[in-house]
Amino acid sequence: MKNFSKLALLALFIASGAFVTSCSDDDKTPEPQTLYQKLGGTTMVADPNNPGQMIEQGRLSYRSVVDSTITLIVSDIVVGAEGNLGQHFAPVISEALSGNTTNVAILSDNLTDFFSANTGGGATNTYTGLNMVAAHDPAQNPRMGKKSNNAEYDKFIGYVGAAAGLNGVTDPALINEVVAVLESLRAPIVQE
C-alpha cells in the first residue's frame, strides 16, 4: 500500500506539473486591438503627401479622414449649404480663402495628433494642443468662431462618417468605434 501511495503521489505531482505548464502565458487570450491598430497601427508605409518619407499606417488613416473631413466642411461652407459649420471655422476659412493655409495645416496636424495619441498610437504619437474645452471655446481659442451645440456636433460626426467612407473605412464595427470616440468628446466640445 505504501508503494501505491507513493506512486499516486508521484502521479499527482506529474499531473499538476503538466496542468501548470498547460496554463502558461502562451494560452492567454490576446489583448484586444486598439482603434489605432485596427486602422493600420505602427506598420510603416510610404507617405503619399511627402514623397520619400514613411508614416505609420494608423496615423496615415487618421490624417486621410481628418483631411477629407476638413474638405467636406469647407466645401459646404463655400457653396453655402444649409447647416454648414462656417461660423465655427470662420477665422481659419477666411485665411485659407485668402491663400494662407497655414492654420488649416495646423488644424489637420492637431486633429491627427489628438486621435492618433488617444486611440492607441503609443509613444510615437503625442498631442500637445489645447484641451477640448479650451479648443472649442472662442474666448480661449481665436481660431474657433463660435461655440457648438448638439445639432452642430451631430453634423460634424456626419462629416467624419462621410470622410471615413471616402477613405475606405466602411466596416460598421469600426465606424461604431470611431463614433464612440467622438461621442466621448461631446460633453467638453458642446458648450452652447
PDB file of C-alpha atoms in Angstrom:
ATOM      1  CA  MET A   1       0.000   0.000   0.000  1.00  0.00           C
ATOM      2  CA  LYS A   2       2.900   2.342   0.692  1.00  0.00           C
ATOM      3  CA  ASN A   3       4.151   1.864  -2.878  1.00  0.00           C
ATOM      4  CA  PHE A   4       0.685   2.641  -4.207  1.00  0.00           C
ATOM      5  CA  SER A   5       0.584   5.851  -2.141  1.00  0.00           C
ATOM      6  CA  LYS A   6       4.000   6.867  -3.386  1.00  0.00           C
ATOM      7  CA  LEU A   7       3.005   6.137  -6.994  1.00  0.00           C
ATOM      8  CA  ALA A   8      -0.241   8.037  -6.572  1.00  0.00           C
ATOM      9  CA  LEU A   9       1.605  10.985  -5.063  1.00  0.00           C
ATOM     10  CA  LEU A  10       4.163  10.888  -7.912  1.00  0.00           C
ATOM     11  CA  ALA A  11       1.358  10.733 -10.494  1.00  0.00           C
ATOM     12  CA  LEU A  12      -0.406  13.647  -8.819  1.00  0.00           C
ATOM     13  CA  PHE A  13       2.828  15.651  -8.817  1.00  0.00           C
ATOM     14  CA  ILE A  14       3.447  14.976 -12.531  1.00  0.00           C
ATOM     15  CA  ALA A  15      -0.172  15.758 -13.407  1.00  0.00           C
ATOM     16  CA  SER A  16      -0.100  19.040 -11.509  1.00  0.00           C
ATOM     17  CA  GLY A  17       3.136  19.982 -13.298  1.00  0.00           C
ATOM     18  CA  ALA A  18       1.505  19.268 -16.635  1.00  0.00           C
ATOM     19  CA  PHE A  19      -1.528  21.363 -15.636  1.00  0.00           C
ATOM     20  CA  VAL A  20       0.637  24.308 -14.587  1.00  0.00           C
ATOM     21  CA  THR A  21       2.616  24.035 -17.824  1.00  0.00           C
ATOM     22  CA  SER A  22      -0.573  23.952 -19.903  1.00  0.00           C
ATOM     23  CA  CYS A  23      -1.728  27.195 -18.210  1.00  0.00           C
ATOM     24  CA  SER A  24       1.372  29.100 -19.250  1.00  0.00           C
ATOM     25  CA  ASP A  25       1.405  32.580 -20.760  1.00  0.00           C
ATOM     26  CA  ASP A  26       1.082  31.037 -24.237  1.00  0.00           C
ATOM     27  CA  ASP A  27      -2.577  30.244 -23.537  1.00  0.00           C
ATOM     28  CA  LYS A  28      -3.587  33.784 -22.578  1.00  0.00           C
ATOM     29  CA  THR A  29      -6.228  35.476 -24.661  1.00  0.00           C
ATOM     30  CA  PRO A  30      -4.568  38.057 -26.904  1.00  0.00           C
ATOM     31  CA  GLU A  31      -5.019  41.697 -25.923  1.00  0.00           C
ATOM     32  CA  PRO A  32      -7.761  43.388 -27.964  1.00  0.00           C
ATOM     33  CA  GLN A  33      -6.507  45.674 -30.698  1.00  0.00           C
ATOM     34  CA  THR A  34      -6.754  49.419 -30.217  1.00  0.00           C
ATOM     35  CA  LEU A  35      -8.600  51.509 -32.771  1.00  0.00           C
ATOM     36  CA  TYR A  36      -5.226  52.824 -33.940  1.00  0.00           C
ATOM     37  CA  GLN A  37      -4.041  49.247 -34.571  1.00  0.00           C
ATOM     38  CA  LYS A  38      -7.248  48.410 -36.444  1.00  0.00           C
ATOM     39  CA  LEU A  39      -6.589  51.389 -38.719  1.00  0.00           C
ATOM     40  CA  GLY A  40      -3.134  50.059 -39.610  1.00  0.00           C
ATOM     41  CA  GLY A  41      -1.144  50.598 -36.429  1.00  0.00           C
ATOM     42  CA  THR A  42       2.573  51.205 -36.500  1.00  0.00           C
ATOM     43  CA  THR A  43       3.218  49.486 -39.831  1.00  0.00           C
ATOM     44  CA  MET A  44       5.354  51.910 -41.824  1.00  0.00           C
ATOM     45  CA  VAL A  45       4.111  52.851 -45.311  1.00  0.00           C
ATOM     46  CA  ALA A  46       5.090  55.428 -47.925  1.00  0.00           C
ATOM     47  CA  ASP A  47       3.598  58.858 -47.151  1.00  0.00           C
ATOM     48  CA  PRO A  48       1.657  59.960 -50.247  1.00  0.00           C
ATOM     49  CA  ASN A  49       1.894  63.622 -49.181  1.00  0.00           C
ATOM     50  CA  ASN A  50       5.667  63.530 -48.608  1.00  0.00           C
ATOM     51  CA  PRO A  51       7.499  61.503 -51.266  1.00  0.00           C
ATOM     52  CA  GLY A  52      10.463  59.568 -49.908  1.00  0.00           C
ATOM     53  CA  GLN A  53       9.147  59.625 -46.334  1.00  0.00           C
ATOM     54  CA  MET A  54       7.435  56.910 -44.335  1.00  0.00           C
ATOM     55  CA  ILE A  55       4.444  57.213 -41.986  1.00  0.00           C
ATOM     56  CA  GLU A  56       2.648  54.822 -39.655  1.00  0.00           C
ATOM     57  CA  GLN A  57      -0.416  53.363 -41.387  1.00  0.00           C
ATOM     58  CA  GLY A  58      -2.635  54.211 -38.397  1.00  0.00           C
ATOM     59  CA  ARG A  59      -1.541  57.842 -38.486  1.00  0.00           C
ATOM     60  CA  LEU A  60      -1.997  57.990 -42.261  1.00  0.00           C
ATOM     61  CA  SER A  61      -5.512  56.591 -41.863  1.00  0.00           C
ATOM     62  CA  TYR A  62      -6.392  59.299 -39.353  1.00  0.00           C
ATOM     63  CA  ARG A  63      -4.775  62.064 -41.390  1.00  0.00           C
ATOM     64  CA  SER A  64      -6.661  60.964 -44.505  1.00  0.00           C
ATOM     65  CA  VAL A  65     -10.027  61.015 -42.712  1.00  0.00           C
ATOM     66  CA  VAL A  66      -9.218  64.324 -40.977  1.00  0.00           C
ATOM     67  CA  ASP A  67      -8.204  65.977 -44.270  1.00  0.00           C
ATOM     68  CA  SER A  68     -11.313  64.650 -46.024  1.00  0.00           C
ATOM     69  CA  THR A  69     -13.486  65.895 -43.143  1.00  0.00           C
ATOM     70  CA  ILE A  70     -11.958  69.366 -43.439  1.00  0.00           C
ATOM     71  CA  THR A  71     -12.508  69.307 -47.219  1.00  0.00           C
ATOM     72  CA  LEU A  72     -16.175  68.322 -46.812  1.00  0.00           C
ATOM     73  CA  ILE A  73     -16.765  71.045 -44.222  1.00  0.00           C
ATOM     74  CA  VAL A  74     -15.071  73.708 -46.357  1.00  0.00           C
ATOM     75  CA  SER A  75     -16.963  72.585 -49.483  1.00  0.00           C
ATOM     76  CA  ASP A  76     -20.285  73.029 -47.693  1.00  0.00           C
ATOM     77  CA  ILE A  77     -19.201  76.430 -46.396  1.00  0.00           C
ATOM     78  CA  VAL A  78     -18.112  77.633 -49.839  1.00  0.00           C
ATOM     79  CA  VAL A  79     -21.395  76.616 -51.502  1.00  0.00           C
ATOM     80  CA  GLY A  80     -23.458  77.917 -48.590  1.00  0.00           C
ATOM     81  CA  ALA A  81     -25.032  74.540 -47.801  1.00  0.00           C
ATOM     82  CA  GLU A  82     -27.752  74.653 -45.165  1.00  0.00           C
ATOM     83  CA  GLY A  83     -26.473  73.998 -41.654  1.00  0.00           C
ATOM     84  CA  ASN A  84     -22.817  74.317 -42.642  1.00  0.00           C
ATOM     85  CA  LEU A  85     -20.240  74.887 -39.933  1.00  0.00           C
ATOM     86  CA  GLY A  86     -18.920  78.140 -41.376  1.00  0.00           C
ATOM     87  CA  GLN A  87     -19.316  80.154 -38.196  1.00  0.00           C
ATOM     88  CA  HIS A  88     -17.187  77.657 -36.277  1.00  0.00           C
ATOM     89  CA  PHE A  89     -14.318  77.745 -38.702  1.00  0.00           C
ATOM     90  CA  ALA A  90     -14.692  81.340 -39.948  1.00  0.00           C
ATOM     91  CA  PRO A  91     -11.232  82.532 -38.774  1.00  0.00           C
ATOM     92  CA  VAL A  92      -9.420  79.607 -40.401  1.00  0.00           C
ATOM     93  CA  ILE A  93     -11.569  79.588 -43.563  1.00  0.00           C
ATOM     94  CA  SER A  94     -11.132  83.313 -44.196  1.00  0.00           C
ATOM     95  CA  GLU A  95      -7.355  82.860 -44.018  1.00  0.00           C
ATOM     96  CA  ALA A  96      -7.473  79.852 -46.340  1.00  0.00           C
ATOM     97  CA  LEU A  97      -9.650  81.647 -48.894  1.00  0.00           C
ATOM     98  CA  SER A  98      -7.111  84.463 -48.982  1.00  0.00           C
ATOM     99  CA  GLY A  99      -4.314  81.971 -49.703  1.00  0.00           C
ATOM    100  CA  ASN A 100      -2.938  81.344 -46.206  1.00  0.00           C
ATOM    101  CA  THR A 101      -3.428  77.638 -45.491  1.00  0.00           C
ATOM    102  CA  THR A 102      -1.057  77.511 -42.510  1.00  0.00           C
ATOM    103  CA  ASN A 103      -3.834  77.256 -39.914  1.00  0.00           C
ATOM    104  CA  VAL A 104      -5.682  74.607 -41.947  1.00  0.00           C
ATOM    105  CA  ALA A 105      -2.484  72.534 -41.892  1.00  0.00           C
ATOM    106  CA  ILE A 106      -2.148  73.150 -38.144  1.00  0.00           C
ATOM    107  CA  LEU A 107      -5.781  72.083 -37.633  1.00  0.00           C
ATOM    108  CA  SER A 108      -5.148  68.883 -39.612  1.00  0.00           C
ATOM    109  CA  ASP A 109      -1.966  68.111 -37.674  1.00  0.00           C
ATOM    110  CA  ASN A 110      -3.614  68.803 -34.303  1.00  0.00           C
ATOM    111  CA  LEU A 111      -6.634  66.599 -35.055  1.00  0.00           C
ATOM    112  CA  THR A 112      -4.420  63.815 -36.402  1.00  0.00           C
ATOM    113  CA  ASP A 113      -2.189  64.036 -33.327  1.00  0.00           C
ATOM    114  CA  PHE A 114      -5.191  64.032 -30.991  1.00  0.00           C
ATOM    115  CA  PHE A 115      -6.879  60.971 -32.467  1.00  0.00           C
ATOM    116  CA  SER A 116      -3.642  59.041 -33.011  1.00  0.00           C
ATOM    117  CA  ALA A 117      -2.427  59.644 -29.461  1.00  0.00           C
ATOM    118  CA  ASN A 118      -5.762  58.916 -27.797  1.00  0.00           C
ATOM    119  CA  THR A 119      -6.752  55.723 -29.601  1.00  0.00           C
ATOM    120  CA  GLY A 120      -3.612  53.647 -29.083  1.00  0.00           C
ATOM    121  CA  GLY A 121      -0.975  55.383 -31.197  1.00  0.00           C
ATOM    122  CA  GLY A 122       1.617  54.879 -28.482  1.00  0.00           C
ATOM    123  CA  ALA A 123       4.760  56.830 -27.843  1.00  0.00           C
ATOM    124  CA  THR A 124       5.227  57.871 -31.471  1.00  0.00           C
ATOM    125  CA  ASN A 125       2.032  59.935 -31.436  1.00  0.00           C
ATOM    126  CA  THR A 126       1.555  62.711 -28.922  1.00  0.00           C
ATOM    127  CA  TYR A 127      -0.938  65.537 -28.606  1.00  0.00           C
ATOM    128  CA  THR A 128       0.252  68.811 -27.096  1.00  0.00           C
ATOM    129  CA  GLY A 129      -2.604  71.065 -28.164  1.00  0.00           C
ATOM    130  CA  LEU A 130      -5.365  72.656 -26.119  1.00  0.00           C
ATOM    131  CA  ASN A 131      -7.740  70.535 -24.059  1.00  0.00           C
ATOM    132  CA  MET A 132     -11.148  70.008 -25.664  1.00  0.00           C
ATOM    133  CA  VAL A 133     -12.934  72.691 -23.631  1.00  0.00           C
ATOM    134  CA  ALA A 134     -10.351  75.377 -24.461  1.00  0.00           C
ATOM    135  CA  ALA A 135     -10.008  74.287 -28.093  1.00  0.00           C
ATOM    136  CA  HIS A 136     -13.744  74.749 -28.698  1.00  0.00           C
ATOM    137  CA  ASP A 137     -14.242  77.963 -26.750  1.00  0.00           C
ATOM    138  CA  PRO A 138     -13.716  81.082 -28.895  1.00  0.00           C
ATOM    139  CA  ALA A 139     -12.781  83.048 -25.765  1.00  0.00           C
ATOM    140  CA  GLN A 140      -9.793  80.746 -25.278  1.00  0.00           C
ATOM    141  CA  ASN A 141      -9.059  79.816 -28.906  1.00  0.00           C
ATOM    142  CA  PRO A 142      -9.175  82.614 -31.502  1.00  0.00           C
ATOM    143  CA  ARG A 143      -9.201  80.002 -34.290  1.00  0.00           C
ATOM    144  CA  MET A 144     -12.699  78.881 -33.205  1.00  0.00           C
ATOM    145  CA  GLY A 145     -15.512  81.110 -34.474  1.00  0.00           C
ATOM    146  CA  LYS A 146     -18.349  80.070 -32.144  1.00  0.00           C
ATOM    147  CA  LYS A 147     -19.368  77.529 -29.524  1.00  0.00           C
ATOM    148  CA  SER A 148     -21.028  74.300 -30.695  1.00  0.00           C
ATOM    149  CA  ASN A 149     -24.464  72.943 -29.938  1.00  0.00           C
ATOM    150  CA  ASN A 150     -25.618  69.316 -30.182  1.00  0.00           C
ATOM    151  CA  ALA A 151     -27.054  69.636 -33.696  1.00  0.00           C
ATOM    152  CA  GLU A 152     -23.799  71.112 -34.989  1.00  0.00           C
ATOM    153  CA  TYR A 153     -21.790  68.362 -33.315  1.00  0.00           C
ATOM    154  CA  ASP A 154     -24.082  65.758 -34.896  1.00  0.00           C
ATOM    155  CA  LYS A 155     -23.363  67.417 -38.243  1.00  0.00           C
ATOM    156  CA  PHE A 156     -19.617  67.167 -37.550  1.00  0.00           C
ATOM    157  CA  ILE A 157     -19.950  63.445 -36.758  1.00  0.00           C
ATOM    158  CA  GLY A 158     -21.766  63.076 -40.089  1.00  0.00           C
ATOM    159  CA  TYR A 159     -18.855  64.724 -41.882  1.00  0.00           C
ATOM    160  CA  VAL A 160     -16.411  62.339 -40.187  1.00  0.00           C
ATOM    161  CA  GLY A 161     -18.551  59.355 -41.217  1.00  0.00           C
ATOM    162  CA  ALA A 162     -18.684  60.528 -44.825  1.00  0.00           C
ATOM    163  CA  ALA A 163     -14.925  61.154 -44.811  1.00  0.00           C
ATOM    164  CA  ALA A 164     -14.275  57.686 -43.369  1.00  0.00           C
ATOM    165  CA  GLY A 165     -16.300  56.153 -46.200  1.00  0.00           C
ATOM    166  CA  LEU A 166     -14.363  58.180 -48.783  1.00  0.00           C
ATOM    167  CA  ASN A 167     -11.173  56.677 -47.342  1.00  0.00           C
ATOM    168  CA  GLY A 168     -12.348  53.063 -47.404  1.00  0.00           C
ATOM    169  CA  VAL A 169     -13.426  52.769 -43.762  1.00  0.00           C
ATOM    170  CA  THR A 170     -16.762  51.009 -44.263  1.00  0.00           C
ATOM    171  CA  ASP A 171     -16.763  48.257 -41.613  1.00  0.00           C
ATOM    172  CA  PRO A 172     -19.760  49.064 -39.371  1.00  0.00           C
ATOM    173  CA  ALA A 173     -17.973  47.807 -36.226  1.00  0.00           C
ATOM    174  CA  LEU A 174     -15.010  50.086 -36.933  1.00  0.00           C
ATOM    175  CA  ILE A 175     -17.272  53.039 -37.705  1.00  0.00           C
ATOM    176  CA  ASN A 176     -19.119  52.421 -34.433  1.00  0.00           C
ATOM    177  CA  GLU A 177     -15.776  52.601 -32.582  1.00  0.00           C
ATOM    178  CA  VAL A 178     -14.975  55.916 -34.262  1.00  0.00           C
ATOM    179  CA  VAL A 179     -18.433  57.255 -33.370  1.00  0.00           C
ATOM    180  CA  ALA A 180     -17.948  56.077 -29.762  1.00  0.00           C
ATOM    181  CA  VAL A 181     -14.706  58.081 -29.577  1.00  0.00           C
ATOM    182  CA  LEU A 182     -16.476  61.153 -30.972  1.00  0.00           C
ATOM    183  CA  GLU A 183     -19.410  60.710 -28.580  1.00  0.00           C
ATOM    184  CA  SER A 184     -16.985  60.515 -25.647  1.00  0.00           C
ATOM    185  CA  LEU A 185     -15.887  64.043 -26.590  1.00  0.00           C
ATOM    186  CA  ARG A 186     -19.365  65.555 -26.871  1.00  0.00           C
ATOM    187  CA  ALA A 187     -19.524  66.966 -23.315  1.00  0.00           C
ATOM    188  CA  PRO A 188     -16.361  69.088 -23.465  1.00  0.00           C
ATOM    189  CA  ILE A 189     -16.941  70.180 -27.073  1.00  0.00           C
ATOM    190  CA  VAL A 190     -20.648  71.080 -26.988  1.00  0.00           C
ATOM    191  CA  GLN A 191     -20.718  74.288 -24.965  1.00  0.00           C
ATOM    192  CA  GLU A 192     -23.874  76.026 -26.175  1.00  0.00           C
TER     193      GLU A 192
END
